[in-house]
Short mmCIF file of C-alpha atoms in Angstrom, two decimals:
data_model
loop_
_atom_site.label_atom_id
_atom_site.label_comp_id
_atom_site.label_asym_id
_atom_site.label_seq_id
_atom_site.Cartn_x
_atom_site.Cartn_y
_atom_site.Cartn_z
CA MET A 28 22.53 9.01 38.86
CA VAL A 29 24.18 8.46 42.13
CA LEU A 30 25.38 5.44 44.01
CA LEU A 31 24.20 5.67 47.62
CA LYS A 32 24.70 3.95 50.80
CA ASN A 33 21.87 3.40 53.42
CA LEU A 34 19.15 3.59 50.96
CA HIS A 35 15.63 2.88 52.35
CA PRO A 36 12.48 2.01 50.40
CA PRO A 37 10.39 4.88 49.06
CA THR A 38 7.08 5.19 51.10
CA GLU A 39 5.01 6.82 48.40
CA GLY A 40 4.11 6.50 44.72
CA VAL A 41 5.75 3.05 44.11
CA ARG A 42 4.17 1.80 41.00
CA HIS A 43 6.03 -1.54 41.10
CA GLU A 44 8.35 -3.31 43.46
CA GLN A 45 10.40 -6.27 42.31
CA ALA A 46 12.48 -8.33 44.80
CA GLU A 47 15.27 -10.74 43.83
CA THR A 48 16.36 -8.54 40.89
CA THR A 49 19.99 -8.46 39.91
CA ALA A 50 21.36 -5.28 38.58
CA VAL A 51 24.05 -5.27 36.02
CA MET A 52 25.58 -1.92 35.05
CA ASP A 53 27.66 -1.67 31.85
CA GLY A 54 28.45 -5.28 32.20
CA GLN A 55 29.27 -5.13 35.92
CA ARG A 56 27.09 -7.26 38.15
CA LEU A 57 26.14 -5.28 41.12
CA GLY A 58 24.41 -7.94 43.10
CA CYS A 59 21.00 -9.08 43.85
CA GLY A 60 18.47 -6.64 45.39
CA THR A 61 15.04 -4.96 45.04
CA LEU A 62 13.86 -2.72 42.25
CA TYR A 63 11.47 0.05 43.06
CA VAL A 64 9.67 1.79 40.22
CA ALA A 65 8.50 4.93 42.06
CA GLU A 66 6.94 7.99 40.46
CA THR A 67 9.78 10.22 41.55
CA ARG A 68 12.65 8.00 40.58
CA LEU A 69 13.84 4.46 39.95
CA LEU A 70 15.55 2.85 42.82
CA TRP A 71 17.54 -0.33 43.19
CA PHE A 72 19.45 -1.61 46.29
CA ASP A 73 20.67 -4.74 47.62
CA GLY A 74 20.26 -6.28 51.07
CA SER A 75 22.96 -4.32 52.68
CA GLY A 76 21.42 -1.01 51.61
CA LEU A 77 23.95 -0.29 48.79
CA GLY A 78 22.33 0.85 45.62
CA PHE A 79 21.50 3.56 43.19
CA SER A 80 18.64 5.66 41.98
CA LEU A 81 17.90 6.96 38.46
CA GLU A 82 16.12 10.15 37.51
CA TYR A 83 13.48 9.49 34.77
CA PRO A 84 14.63 12.46 32.64
CA THR A 85 18.01 10.72 32.34
CA ILE A 86 16.55 7.55 31.08
CA GLY A 87 16.67 7.42 27.19
CA LEU A 88 14.73 4.12 26.71
CA HIS A 89 13.78 1.03 28.45
CA ALA A 90 12.80 -2.35 27.01
CA ILE A 91 12.04 -6.04 27.59
CA SER A 92 14.66 -8.38 26.36
CA ARG A 93 13.61 -12.04 25.97
CA ASP A 94 16.28 -12.83 23.33
CA VAL A 95 18.62 -15.14 25.18
CA SER A 96 20.95 -15.45 22.25
CA ALA A 97 21.71 -11.70 22.69
CA TYR A 98 21.84 -11.85 26.52
CA PRO A 99 21.59 -15.08 28.46
CA GLN A 100 18.82 -14.00 30.75
CA GLU A 101 15.53 -12.33 30.17
CA HIS A 102 15.72 -8.80 31.65
CA LEU A 103 14.59 -5.19 31.68
CA TYR A 104 17.07 -3.16 29.74
CA VAL A 105 17.52 0.48 30.64
CA MET A 106 19.63 3.03 28.79
CA VAL A 107 20.64 6.07 30.70
CA ASN A 108 22.03 9.12 29.03
CA GLY A 109 25.35 9.97 30.33
CA LYS A 110 27.85 8.29 32.63
CA LEU A 111 27.45 7.59 36.32
CA SER A 112 29.16 9.52 39.16
CA ASP A 113 32.66 8.10 39.07
CA GLU A 114 33.71 8.73 42.66
CA ASN A 115 30.81 6.59 43.99
CA GLU A 116 31.45 3.94 41.49
CA ALA A 117 34.92 3.63 43.07
CA GLU A 118 33.29 2.82 46.34
CA MET A 119 32.17 -0.53 44.86
CA ALA A 120 35.60 -1.69 45.57
CA GLU A 121 35.75 -4.75 43.37
CA LYS A 122 34.96 -2.73 40.24
CA ALA A 123 38.12 -0.55 40.55
CA ALA A 124 40.07 -2.57 38.07
CA ASP A 125 37.57 -1.63 35.31
CA ASP A 126 37.41 1.98 36.26
CA GLU A 127 37.53 4.15 33.30
CA ASP A 128 36.88 7.39 34.95
CA GLU A 129 38.68 10.64 34.57
CA GLY A 130 39.20 11.20 38.28
CA GLY A 131 36.54 12.96 40.32
CA SER A 132 34.47 14.29 37.48
CA SER A 133 30.96 14.28 38.48
CA SER A 134 28.71 13.54 35.59
CA ASP A 135 25.45 13.85 37.55
CA ASP A 136 24.58 17.24 36.03
CA GLY A 137 26.58 16.74 32.95
CA ASP A 138 23.82 15.18 31.00
CA ASP A 139 23.79 17.62 28.25
CA ASP A 140 27.54 17.35 27.53
CA ASP A 141 27.43 13.52 27.71
CA ASP A 142 24.42 13.56 25.43
CA ASP A 143 26.35 15.34 22.74
CA GLU A 144 29.10 12.70 23.00
CA GLY A 145 26.53 9.96 23.11
CA THR A 146 27.81 8.42 26.26
CA ILE A 147 25.33 6.07 27.75
CA THR A 148 25.05 3.66 30.58
CA GLU A 149 23.46 0.30 30.09
CA ILE A 150 21.66 -1.25 32.97
CA ARG A 151 19.97 -4.57 33.00
CA PHE A 152 17.55 -5.52 35.75
CA VAL A 153 17.29 -9.34 35.84
CA PRO A 154 14.39 -10.46 37.95
CA SER A 155 14.15 -14.12 39.12
CA ASP A 156 10.48 -13.90 38.18
CA LYS A 157 10.62 -13.51 34.37
CA ALA A 158 6.84 -13.18 34.25
CA SER A 159 7.04 -9.82 36.06
CA LEU A 160 8.92 -8.21 33.25
CA GLU A 161 5.67 -6.90 31.66
CA SER A 162 4.72 -5.27 34.89
CA MET A 163 8.05 -3.70 35.48
CA PHE A 164 8.08 -2.38 31.98
CA SER A 165 4.60 -0.91 32.16
CA ALA A 166 5.36 0.68 35.52
CA MET A 167 8.34 2.37 33.93
CA CYS A 168 6.27 3.54 30.97
CA GLU A 169 3.79 5.20 33.31
CA CYS A 170 6.46 6.84 35.52
CA GLN A 171 8.40 8.04 32.42
CA ALA A 172 5.28 9.79 31.11
CA LEU A 173 5.15 11.65 34.35
CA HIS A 174 8.40 13.37 33.51
CA PRO A 175 8.21 15.06 30.11
CA ASP A 176 11.41 16.68 28.89
CA PRO A 177 11.83 19.95 30.64
CA GLU A 178 14.42 21.14 28.08
CA ASP A 179 12.26 20.81 25.16
CA ASP A 180 12.60 24.07 23.38
CA ASP A 181 11.28 22.86 20.00
CA SER A 182 7.61 22.29 21.11
CA ASP A 183 5.41 25.03 22.08
CA ASN A 184 3.59 23.22 24.83
CA ASP A 185 2.25 26.14 26.81
CA PHE A 186 -1.33 25.11 26.81
CA GLU A 187 -2.50 25.27 30.36
CA GLY A 188 -6.00 25.10 31.64
CA GLU A 189 -8.95 24.66 29.43
CA GLU A 190 -8.81 23.15 26.00
CA TYR A 191 -8.07 25.78 23.43
CA ASP A 192 -11.07 26.12 21.22
CA VAL A 193 -10.42 28.53 18.41
CA GLU A 194 -14.13 29.36 17.85
CA GLU A 195 -14.84 29.70 21.50
CA ALA A 196 -11.98 32.08 21.96
CA ALA A 197 -13.12 34.26 19.08
CA ALA A 198 -16.61 34.28 20.41
CA GLU A 199 -15.47 35.28 23.76
CA HIS A 200 -13.05 37.97 22.89
CA GLY A 201 -14.71 39.21 19.77
CA HIS A 202 -11.89 40.51 17.62
CA GLY A 203 -10.60 42.65 20.43
CA ASP A 204 -7.14 41.20 20.21
CA ILE A 205 -6.53 42.40 16.80
CA PRO A 206 -6.31 46.11 16.80
CA THR A 207 -8.50 47.96 14.29
CA PHE A 208 -6.80 50.52 12.07
CA TYR A 209 -8.54 53.55 10.79
CA THR A 210 -7.54 55.52 7.74
CA CYS A 211 -7.24 59.24 7.73
CA ASP A 212 -10.69 61.02 7.75
CA GLU A 213 -12.90 58.24 9.11
CA GLY A 214 -10.28 57.80 11.78
CA LEU A 215 -10.49 61.36 12.99
CA SER A 216 -14.25 61.17 13.44
CA ALA A 217 -13.82 57.83 15.41
CA LEU A 218 -11.54 59.52 17.85
CA THR A 219 -12.82 60.14 21.35
CA GLN A 220 -11.96 63.25 23.15
CA GLU A 221 -9.14 61.51 24.77
CA GLY A 222 -7.97 60.19 21.49
CA GLN A 223 -8.05 63.56 19.94
CA ALA A 224 -5.91 64.94 22.72
CA THR A 225 -3.42 62.16 22.30
CA LEU A 226 -3.26 62.77 18.63
CA GLU A 227 -2.53 66.44 18.98
CA ARG A 228 0.15 65.58 21.65
CA LEU A 229 1.83 63.13 19.36
CA GLU A 230 1.77 65.52 16.45
CA GLY A 231 3.34 68.11 18.67
CA MET A 232 6.05 65.68 19.61
CA LEU A 233 6.71 64.77 16.00
CA ALA A 234 7.15 68.37 14.99
CA GLN A 235 9.48 68.89 17.97
CA SER A 236 11.61 65.89 17.25
CA VAL A 237 12.10 67.08 13.63
CA ALA A 238 13.49 70.30 14.91
CA GLN A 239 15.83 68.55 17.30
CA GLN A 240 17.02 65.98 14.86
CA TYR A 241 20.62 66.65 15.57
CA HIS A 242 20.39 65.98 19.18
CA MET A 243 20.85 62.32 19.16
CA ALA A 244 19.70 60.15 22.07
CA GLY A 245 18.96 63.19 24.09
CA VAL A 246 22.56 64.34 23.95
CA ARG A 247 23.02 67.84 22.61
CA THR A 248 25.88 68.09 20.15
CA GLU A 249 27.48 71.17 18.59
CA GLU A 250 28.18 69.65 15.34
CA THR A 251 26.65 71.35 12.25
CA LYS A 252 24.70 69.65 9.62
CA ALA A 253 27.81 69.25 7.55
CA ASP A 254 29.33 66.77 9.94
CA PHE A 255 26.54 64.36 9.46
CA GLU A 256 27.71 62.96 6.10
CA ASP A 257 25.66 59.85 5.97
CA GLY A 258 23.53 60.91 3.07
CA MET A 259 20.54 61.41 5.14
CA GLU A 260 20.60 65.17 5.10
CA VAL A 261 17.26 66.91 5.79
CA ASP A 262 16.58 70.48 5.18
CA ALA A 263 15.22 71.55 8.56
CA ALA A 264 13.72 74.65 7.09
CA ALA A 265 11.27 72.67 5.06
CA MET A 266 9.85 71.01 8.11
CA GLU A 267 6.84 72.45 9.89
CA ALA A 268 4.47 71.20 12.52
CA GLY A 269 1.58 69.29 11.14
CA GLN A 270 3.34 68.74 7.82
CA PHE A 271 1.88 65.28 7.63
CA GLU A 272 -1.58 66.09 8.49
CA ASP A 273 -3.06 66.13 5.00
CA ALA A 274 -1.00 63.21 3.74
CA ASP A 275 -2.98 60.82 1.66
CA VAL A 276 -2.99 57.34 2.94
CA GLU A 277 -2.23 55.22 -0.02
CA HIS A 278 -2.10 51.63 0.65
CA MET B 20 -5.30 5.22 25.27
CA ALA B 21 -6.78 7.80 27.78
CA THR B 22 -5.38 11.19 27.29
CA SER B 23 -5.49 14.19 29.36
CA ILE B 24 -6.98 17.44 28.13
CA ARG B 25 -3.52 19.01 28.10
CA GLU B 26 -2.08 16.13 26.05
CA ARG B 27 -4.86 16.33 23.41
CA THR B 28 -4.28 20.10 23.18
CA ILE B 29 -0.54 19.67 22.71
CA ALA B 30 -1.14 16.92 20.19
CA GLU B 31 -3.52 18.64 18.01
CA ASN B 32 -1.19 21.66 17.74
CA SER B 33 1.75 19.71 16.72
CA MET B 34 2.91 17.11 14.15
CA VAL B 35 2.82 14.43 16.89
CA VAL B 36 -0.66 13.69 15.73
CA LEU B 37 0.90 12.16 12.63
CA LEU B 38 2.94 9.88 14.76
CA GLN B 39 -0.02 8.93 16.82
CA GLY B 40 -1.71 7.89 13.70
CA LEU B 41 0.86 5.37 13.02
CA GLN B 42 -0.41 3.05 15.76
CA GLY B 43 -0.34 -0.50 14.40
CA GLU B 44 2.22 0.27 11.74
CA VAL B 45 5.59 -1.21 11.55
CA THR B 46 8.24 1.41 11.23
CA THR B 47 11.80 2.45 12.16
CA VAL B 48 12.68 5.06 14.73
CA ASP B 49 16.15 6.58 14.60
CA LEU B 50 17.41 7.58 17.93
CA ARG B 51 19.53 10.44 18.94
CA ASN B 52 22.37 8.22 19.86
CA GLU B 53 22.73 6.73 16.39
CA SER B 54 20.92 3.50 17.15
CA THR B 55 17.66 2.49 15.45
CA ALA B 56 14.64 0.56 16.60
CA ARG B 57 12.32 -1.12 14.13
CA GLY B 58 8.97 -2.46 15.35
CA ARG B 59 5.19 -2.03 15.61
CA VAL B 60 3.96 1.21 16.98
CA VAL B 61 1.95 0.58 20.06
CA SER B 62 1.50 4.25 21.09
CA VAL B 63 2.83 7.61 20.85
CA ASP B 64 2.01 10.28 23.47
CA ALA B 65 2.00 13.99 23.22
CA PHE B 66 5.58 14.27 24.39
CA MET B 67 6.62 11.97 21.51
CA ASN B 68 7.37 9.20 23.82
CA ILE B 69 7.04 6.07 21.67
CA ARG B 70 6.25 2.44 22.58
CA LEU B 71 7.09 -0.22 20.15
CA ALA B 72 6.45 -3.99 20.15
CA ASP B 73 8.39 -6.83 18.47
CA VAL B 74 11.36 -4.66 17.99
CA LEU B 75 14.65 -5.24 16.14
CA TYR B 76 17.13 -2.85 17.80
CA GLN B 77 20.45 -2.02 16.32
CA ASP B 78 22.88 -0.10 18.49
CA ARG B 79 25.57 2.28 17.34
CA ARG B 80 28.03 -0.46 16.68
CA GLY B 81 25.60 -2.18 14.40
CA GLN B 82 24.82 -5.02 16.84
CA LEU B 83 21.31 -6.37 16.43
CA THR B 84 19.00 -7.32 19.37
CA ARG B 85 15.51 -8.41 19.45
CA LEU B 86 13.34 -6.74 22.10
CA GLN B 87 9.85 -7.64 23.05
CA ASP B 88 8.75 -4.22 24.11
CA LEU B 89 10.62 -0.95 23.79
CA PHE B 90 9.85 2.58 25.27
CA VAL B 91 11.84 5.42 23.86
CA THR B 92 11.51 8.93 25.42
CA GLY B 93 10.63 11.69 23.02
CA ARG B 94 13.86 13.45 23.86
CA ASN B 95 15.80 10.64 22.43
CA VAL B 96 13.94 10.36 19.10
CA ARG B 97 15.66 11.86 16.05
CA TYR B 98 13.56 10.52 13.25
CA VAL B 99 10.43 8.43 12.87
CA HIS B 100 10.19 6.82 9.45
CA ILE B 101 6.66 7.18 7.94
CA PRO B 102 5.85 4.01 5.96
CA ASP B 103 5.42 4.61 2.21
CA HIS B 104 1.93 3.36 2.16
CA VAL B 105 0.79 5.80 4.81
CA ASP B 106 -1.41 8.70 3.56
CA ILE B 107 -0.06 11.53 5.63
CA MET B 108 -2.80 14.03 5.18
CA LYS B 109 -5.49 11.44 5.80
CA THR B 110 -3.80 10.27 8.91
CA ILE B 111 -3.62 13.73 10.30
CA GLN B 112 -7.24 14.49 9.60
CA ASN B 113 -8.37 11.23 11.14
CA GLN B 114 -6.36 11.91 14.22
CA LEU B 115 -7.77 15.38 14.51
CA SER B 116 -11.35 14.31 14.14
CA LYS B 117 -10.78 11.65 16.82
CA ILE B 118 -9.58 14.37 19.17
CA HIS B 119 -12.58 16.54 18.37
CA ARG B 120 -14.93 13.64 18.88
CA VAL B 121 -13.53 13.04 22.34
CA ARG B 122 -13.67 16.66 23.26
CA ASN B 123 -17.34 16.89 21.96
CA PHE B 124 -18.27 13.83 23.89
CA GLU B 125 -16.89 15.18 27.14
CA ALA B 126 -18.44 18.55 26.59
CA GLY B 127 -21.64 16.96 25.40
CA ALA B 128 -23.15 16.66 28.90
CA GLU B 129 -23.11 20.47 29.34
CA GLY B 130 -24.00 21.21 25.75
CA SER B 131 -21.74 21.98 22.88
CA ASP B 132 -19.27 24.78 23.23
CA SER B 133 -19.77 26.11 19.73
CA LEU B 134 -21.97 26.00 16.74
CA HIS B 135 -19.15 24.32 14.91
CA SER B 136 -19.10 21.23 17.19
CA ALA B 137 -22.82 21.07 17.26
CA ALA B 138 -22.89 21.00 13.57
CA ASN B 139 -20.31 18.15 13.66
CA ASN B 140 -22.57 16.25 16.01
CA MET B 141 -25.45 16.60 13.68
CA THR B 142 -23.71 15.29 10.67
CA GLU B 143 -21.90 12.38 12.44
CA LYS B 144 -24.80 10.89 14.26
CA GLN B 145 -27.91 9.29 13.03
CA PRO B 146 -30.99 11.22 14.04
CA ALA B 147 -32.99 9.38 16.69
CA GLY B 148 -35.94 7.53 15.23
#
């Protein structure tokens, strides 16, 4: 959220425009101006061009308040996560007395930090035409829905394109995604020539790696077996290539 | 409420379907900033944005305010209370079948995508005269 000078009306995607709307920010009356509910952001500025814009992801909630006992005028209440940019707030000269800022700290991209502390900014848009509150509210709902939470790690929302139909997917891919495992004998006969060659190559590698077991991570060492006292001693002499060939597969 | 294909897919693969089934119910939503909002559920979308009507809103300080309409973003929702009288399993099943009906309706023009949905159509609709 930034307070800007020389704002001009958005040209595209304006879902709702409400003139003669007073903006009150954290109790500070900013003046009377025009509210623009645009698809990209929420804008408000007064006649002299001074105003501010809000990014929808920073807006926590918005509501219509018609309870005049709580607040004397019917208005659109907007709760923004985090605090506003302090240096720009100081430009609104008259508000300097109530300045609670910590000097020059920009909180524009500090949303997450402020979230944890629960800092919020309360903005009230008070239109002169109270009947327009529903339209303002609905327009904001629509625009808000266009900006789903980009930092949502909890939900797995990666469903792009066509609807995911379980049966359709199964029919299309058969069960190709799930590898088929063969056991021992039947597996050997199912091997293609290429598969057979691969098997022989792998078995050869296995035999070799057993013989080189003391060469860790490709680095040759001079240490003898006795130095590897981790209880995992293997009698190299007992190993031979193809040792596992006739192993029974017992599952 | 019209939903996009993407929203339906997201919804049917998450627990948000349960919240969508609470439409019309009065319940309490706990927000992340320690405030609460109690009102009638108007709608819940796939991103867990919740719209409530006739709301009693209590802020962190405990101050109560009545709000006519309230829209809270999914990101700001901590808990949604499920009313005791709500049958959770049934609600989820109803929501899922609604989604499937919409999907079959839209796919119907080109013919059903699978035997399963065709079977659903046969059981749900009365055979023509």
